[in-house]
Short mmCIF file of C-alpha atoms and ligand atoms in Angstrom, two decimals:
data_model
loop_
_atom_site.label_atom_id
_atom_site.label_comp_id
_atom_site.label_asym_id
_atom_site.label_seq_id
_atom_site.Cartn_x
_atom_site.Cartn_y
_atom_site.Cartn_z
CA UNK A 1 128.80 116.46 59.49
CA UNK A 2 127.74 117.91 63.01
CA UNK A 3 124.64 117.49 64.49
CA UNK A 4 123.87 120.77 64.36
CA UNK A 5 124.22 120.78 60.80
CA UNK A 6 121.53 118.58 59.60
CA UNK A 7 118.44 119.37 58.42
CA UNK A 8 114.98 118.22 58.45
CA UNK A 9 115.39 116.34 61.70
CA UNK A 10 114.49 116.96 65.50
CA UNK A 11 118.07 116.69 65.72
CA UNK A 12 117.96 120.64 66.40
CA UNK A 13 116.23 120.63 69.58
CA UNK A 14 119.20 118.99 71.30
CA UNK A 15 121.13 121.59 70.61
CA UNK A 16 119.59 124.49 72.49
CA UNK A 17 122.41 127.09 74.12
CA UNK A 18 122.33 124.91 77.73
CA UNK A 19 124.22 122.18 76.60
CA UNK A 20 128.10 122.30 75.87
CA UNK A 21 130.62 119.88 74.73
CA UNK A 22 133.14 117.74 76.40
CA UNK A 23 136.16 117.49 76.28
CA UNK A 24 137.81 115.10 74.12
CA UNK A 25 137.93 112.44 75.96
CA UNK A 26 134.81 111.98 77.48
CA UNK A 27 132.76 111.34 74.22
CA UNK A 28 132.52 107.89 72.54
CA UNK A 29 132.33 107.82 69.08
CA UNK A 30 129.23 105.24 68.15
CA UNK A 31 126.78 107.73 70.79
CA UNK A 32 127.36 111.12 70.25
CA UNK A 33 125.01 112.17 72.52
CA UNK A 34 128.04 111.83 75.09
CA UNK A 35 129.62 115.16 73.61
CA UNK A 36 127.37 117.26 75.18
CA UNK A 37 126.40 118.06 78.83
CA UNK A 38 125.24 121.35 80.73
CA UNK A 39 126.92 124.72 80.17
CA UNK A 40 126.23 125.39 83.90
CA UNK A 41 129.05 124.27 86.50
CA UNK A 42 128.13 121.28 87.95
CA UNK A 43 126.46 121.41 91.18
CA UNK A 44 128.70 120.31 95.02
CA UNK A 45 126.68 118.76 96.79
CA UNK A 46 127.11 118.99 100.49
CA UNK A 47 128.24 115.97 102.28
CA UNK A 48 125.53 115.91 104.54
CA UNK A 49 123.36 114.95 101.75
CA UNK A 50 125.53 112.60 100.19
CA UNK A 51 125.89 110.34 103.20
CA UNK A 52 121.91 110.63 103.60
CA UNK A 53 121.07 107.12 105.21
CA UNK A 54 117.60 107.90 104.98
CA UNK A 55 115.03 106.72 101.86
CA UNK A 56 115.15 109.40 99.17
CA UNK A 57 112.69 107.75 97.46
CA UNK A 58 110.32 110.19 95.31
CA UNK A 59 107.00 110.65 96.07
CA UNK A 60 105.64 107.53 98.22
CA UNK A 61 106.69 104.77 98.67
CA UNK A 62 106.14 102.23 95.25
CA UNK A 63 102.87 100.60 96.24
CA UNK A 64 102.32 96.32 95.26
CA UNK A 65 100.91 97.13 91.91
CA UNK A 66 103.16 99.73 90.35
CA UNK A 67 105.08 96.65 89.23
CA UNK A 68 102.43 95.68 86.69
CA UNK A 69 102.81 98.09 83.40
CA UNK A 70 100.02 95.73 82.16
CA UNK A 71 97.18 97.12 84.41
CA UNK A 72 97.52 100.92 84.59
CA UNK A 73 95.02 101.74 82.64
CA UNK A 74 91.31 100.12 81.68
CA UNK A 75 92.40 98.22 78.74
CA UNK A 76 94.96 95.49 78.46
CA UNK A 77 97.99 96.52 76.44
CA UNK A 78 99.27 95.63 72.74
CA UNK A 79 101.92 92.67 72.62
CA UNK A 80 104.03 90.08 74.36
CA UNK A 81 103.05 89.77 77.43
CA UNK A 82 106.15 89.43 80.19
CA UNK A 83 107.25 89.25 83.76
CA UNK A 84 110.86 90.01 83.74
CA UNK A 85 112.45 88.93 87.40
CA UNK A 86 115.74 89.25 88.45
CA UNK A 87 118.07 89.60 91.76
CA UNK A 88 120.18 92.67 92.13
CA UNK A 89 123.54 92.17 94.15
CA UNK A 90 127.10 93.24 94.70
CA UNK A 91 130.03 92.85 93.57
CA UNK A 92 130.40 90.24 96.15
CA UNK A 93 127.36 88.61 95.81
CA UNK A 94 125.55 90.09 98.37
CA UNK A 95 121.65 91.20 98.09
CA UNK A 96 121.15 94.25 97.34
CA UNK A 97 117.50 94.64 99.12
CA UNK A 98 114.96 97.35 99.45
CA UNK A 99 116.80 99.30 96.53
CA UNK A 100 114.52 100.90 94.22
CA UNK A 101 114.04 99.59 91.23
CA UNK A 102 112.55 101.90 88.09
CA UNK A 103 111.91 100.62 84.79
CA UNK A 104 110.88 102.70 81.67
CA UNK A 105 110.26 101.62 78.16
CA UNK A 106 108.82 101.86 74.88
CA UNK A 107 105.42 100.17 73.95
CA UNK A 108 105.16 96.86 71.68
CA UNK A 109 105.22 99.09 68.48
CA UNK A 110 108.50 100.66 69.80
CA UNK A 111 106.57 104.08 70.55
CA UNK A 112 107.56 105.71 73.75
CA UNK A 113 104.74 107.62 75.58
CA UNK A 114 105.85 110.98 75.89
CA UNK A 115 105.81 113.76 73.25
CA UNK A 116 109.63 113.90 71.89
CA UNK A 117 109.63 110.58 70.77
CA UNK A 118 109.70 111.54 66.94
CA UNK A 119 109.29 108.20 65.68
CA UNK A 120 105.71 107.58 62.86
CA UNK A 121 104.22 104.91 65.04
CA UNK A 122 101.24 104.48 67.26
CA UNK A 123 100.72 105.17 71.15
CA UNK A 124 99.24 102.56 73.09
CA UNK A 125 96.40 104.30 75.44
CA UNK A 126 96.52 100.95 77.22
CA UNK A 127 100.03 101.61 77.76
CA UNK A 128 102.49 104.10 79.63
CA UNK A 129 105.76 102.32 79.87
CA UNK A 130 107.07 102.83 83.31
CA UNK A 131 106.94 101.12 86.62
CA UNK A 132 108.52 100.37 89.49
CA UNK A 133 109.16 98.07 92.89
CA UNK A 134 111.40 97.71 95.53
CA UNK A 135 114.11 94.47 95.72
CA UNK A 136 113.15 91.95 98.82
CA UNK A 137 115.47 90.77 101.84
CA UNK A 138 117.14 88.49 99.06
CA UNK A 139 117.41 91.14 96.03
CA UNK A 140 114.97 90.06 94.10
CA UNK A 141 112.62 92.03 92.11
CA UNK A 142 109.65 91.46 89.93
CA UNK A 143 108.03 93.14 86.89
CA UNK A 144 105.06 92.30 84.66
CA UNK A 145 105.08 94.40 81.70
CA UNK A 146 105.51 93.91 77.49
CA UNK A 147 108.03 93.24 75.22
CA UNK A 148 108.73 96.47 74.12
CA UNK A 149 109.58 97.47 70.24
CA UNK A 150 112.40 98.25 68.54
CA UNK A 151 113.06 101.55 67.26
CA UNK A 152 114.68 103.66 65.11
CA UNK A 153 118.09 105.68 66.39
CA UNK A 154 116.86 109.35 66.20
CA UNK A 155 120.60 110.28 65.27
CA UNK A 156 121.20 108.06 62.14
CA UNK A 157 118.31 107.04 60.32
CA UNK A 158 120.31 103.60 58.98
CA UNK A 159 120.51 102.75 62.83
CA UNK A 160 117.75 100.83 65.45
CA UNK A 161 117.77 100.79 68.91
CA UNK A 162 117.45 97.08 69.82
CA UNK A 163 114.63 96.09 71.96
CA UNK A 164 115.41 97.04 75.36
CA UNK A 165 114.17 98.27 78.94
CA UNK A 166 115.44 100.71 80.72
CA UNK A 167 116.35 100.03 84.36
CA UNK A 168 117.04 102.95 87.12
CA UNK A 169 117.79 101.51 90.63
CA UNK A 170 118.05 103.88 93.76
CA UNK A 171 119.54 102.98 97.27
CA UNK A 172 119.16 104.58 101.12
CA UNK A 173 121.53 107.28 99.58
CA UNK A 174 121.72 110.10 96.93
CA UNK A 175 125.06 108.62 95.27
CA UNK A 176 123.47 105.45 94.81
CA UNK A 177 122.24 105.30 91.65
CA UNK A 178 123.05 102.90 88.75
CA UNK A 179 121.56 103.14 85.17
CA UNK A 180 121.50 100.27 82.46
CA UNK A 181 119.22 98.62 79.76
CA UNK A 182 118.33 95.23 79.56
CA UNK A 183 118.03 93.70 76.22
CA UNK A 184 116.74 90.53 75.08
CA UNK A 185 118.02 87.27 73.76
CA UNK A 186 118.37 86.90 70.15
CA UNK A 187 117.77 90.18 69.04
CA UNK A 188 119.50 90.70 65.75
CA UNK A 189 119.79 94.18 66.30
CA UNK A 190 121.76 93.97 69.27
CA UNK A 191 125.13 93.81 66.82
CA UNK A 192 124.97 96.97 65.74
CA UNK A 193 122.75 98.79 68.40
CA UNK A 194 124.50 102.30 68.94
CA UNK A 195 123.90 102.68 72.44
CA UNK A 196 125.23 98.58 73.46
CA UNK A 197 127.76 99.02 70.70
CA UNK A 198 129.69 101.73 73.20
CA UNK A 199 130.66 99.22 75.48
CA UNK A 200 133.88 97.91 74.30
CA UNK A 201 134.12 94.66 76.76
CA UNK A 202 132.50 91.93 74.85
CA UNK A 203 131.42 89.69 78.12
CA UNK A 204 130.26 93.05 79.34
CA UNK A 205 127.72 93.52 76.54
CA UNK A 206 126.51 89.90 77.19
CA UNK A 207 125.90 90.95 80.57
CA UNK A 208 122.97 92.96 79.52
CA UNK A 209 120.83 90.54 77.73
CA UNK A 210 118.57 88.89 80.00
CA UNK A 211 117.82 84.96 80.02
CA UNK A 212 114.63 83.12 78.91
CA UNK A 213 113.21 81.69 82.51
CA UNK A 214 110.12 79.33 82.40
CA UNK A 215 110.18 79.31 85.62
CA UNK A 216 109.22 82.83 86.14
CA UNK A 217 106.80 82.58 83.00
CA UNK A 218 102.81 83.02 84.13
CA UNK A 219 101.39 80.17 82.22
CA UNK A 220 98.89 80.67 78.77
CA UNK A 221 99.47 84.76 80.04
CA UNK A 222 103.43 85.76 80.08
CA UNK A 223 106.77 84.84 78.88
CA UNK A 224 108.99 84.87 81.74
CA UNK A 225 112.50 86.80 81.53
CA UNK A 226 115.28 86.53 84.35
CA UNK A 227 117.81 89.05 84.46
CA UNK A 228 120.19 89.62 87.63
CA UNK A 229 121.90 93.13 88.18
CA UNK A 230 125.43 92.82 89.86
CA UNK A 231 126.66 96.68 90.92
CA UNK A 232 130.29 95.97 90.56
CA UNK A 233 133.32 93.96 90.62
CA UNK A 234 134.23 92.05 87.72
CA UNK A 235 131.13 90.75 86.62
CA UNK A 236 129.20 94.41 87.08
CA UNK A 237 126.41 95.04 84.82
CA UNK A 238 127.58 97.78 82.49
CA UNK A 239 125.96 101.38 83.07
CA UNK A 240 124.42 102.28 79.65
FE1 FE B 1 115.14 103.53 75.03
#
């Protein structure tokens, strides 16, 4: 049955008269979401603003504490307590420094903060899900945030999204920008997550499940998680 076709779900709103489908070809079966993209024409962008060299950063640059999604607000947040580190490099090994480095999530109940999240669970006002730093001279980064919940795949209710973080990473220019999810080790749900599940390498999907490090663990406060980013090659960390 199509999308559109169901009833009783939220399922409807994503399928307002500005997005289109693909053609064949372009979709992948297990996320269906990939079938549809804007009705406009896509946008050229002119070369001088492709080969930008300088920081198009949003608003400011990310100031020391917007790497802490545990002390935005006055309270201290629901659940596991983590720092997840990791270096980000290329596909020749190379450090990949002072790239921007976004993270967004859901909260330990598996609630994301904003309104068309359409899951029956509970917002954490301790809690807004999104941070972000900048990678050192050597590529490294550093976040302290929560283990965020699993949740259930708005699309099929039989499906959950494993428990995951979102990663976003900007460079110097507009066409660098690389999107993926981190996921954790052990998660059951990682099997038969609908969103991993479209990558059909194997090793690749491996690639996205970051590594218990005591090392980077705060002691009697976080669990410490290491997971490096490589931007291409053979070993890349799959876009997702
Ligand atoms: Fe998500």
């Amino acid at each position: 049955m199509h999308l559109a076709e169901q009833e009783g779900t939220r399922v409807r709103e994503y399928t307002e008269p500005w997005w289109v489908k693909l053609p064949e070809g372009f979709s992948t079966p297990n996320f269906d979401t990939t079938i549809w993209s804007p009705r406009k024409p896509l946008v050229i962008v002119q070369s001088r603003l492709i080969d930008a060299s300088a920081p198009v950063y949003g608003y400011g640059t990310p100031e020391p504490g917007d790497n802490d999604l545990t002390a935005q607000h006055a309270g201290v947040p629901l659940g596991e307590h983590i720092t997840v580190h990791g270096r980000v490099t290329d596909s020749w090994g190379r450090p990949a420094r002072d790239m921007l480095v976004e993270i967004w999530q859901a909260n330990a109940a598996g609630k994301y903060v904003h309104d068309h999240d359409p899951t029956p669970k509970p917002h954490d006002p301790n809690f807004t899900g999104a941070g972000r730093t900048l990678t050192d001279a050597d590529g490294w980064y550093t976040f302290r945030t929560i283990k965020p919940g699993s949740y259930p795949w708005w699309k099929d209710r039989e499906a959950w999204r494993a428990q995951h973080i979102h990663f976003g990473l900007t460079g110097r220019g507009l066409t660098e920008r690389y999107v993926t999810q981190m996921q954790f080790p052990g998660d059951p749900l990682i099997e038969r997550d609908p969103v991993v599940s479209t990558i059909p390498d194997a090793k690749a999907r491996e690639r996205l499940i970051c590594q218990l490090d005591w090392e980077a663990a705060i002691p009697g406060i976080t669990i410490g998680y290491r997971f490096d980013i490589v931007l291409g090659g053979m070993n890349a960390t799959p876009e997702h």
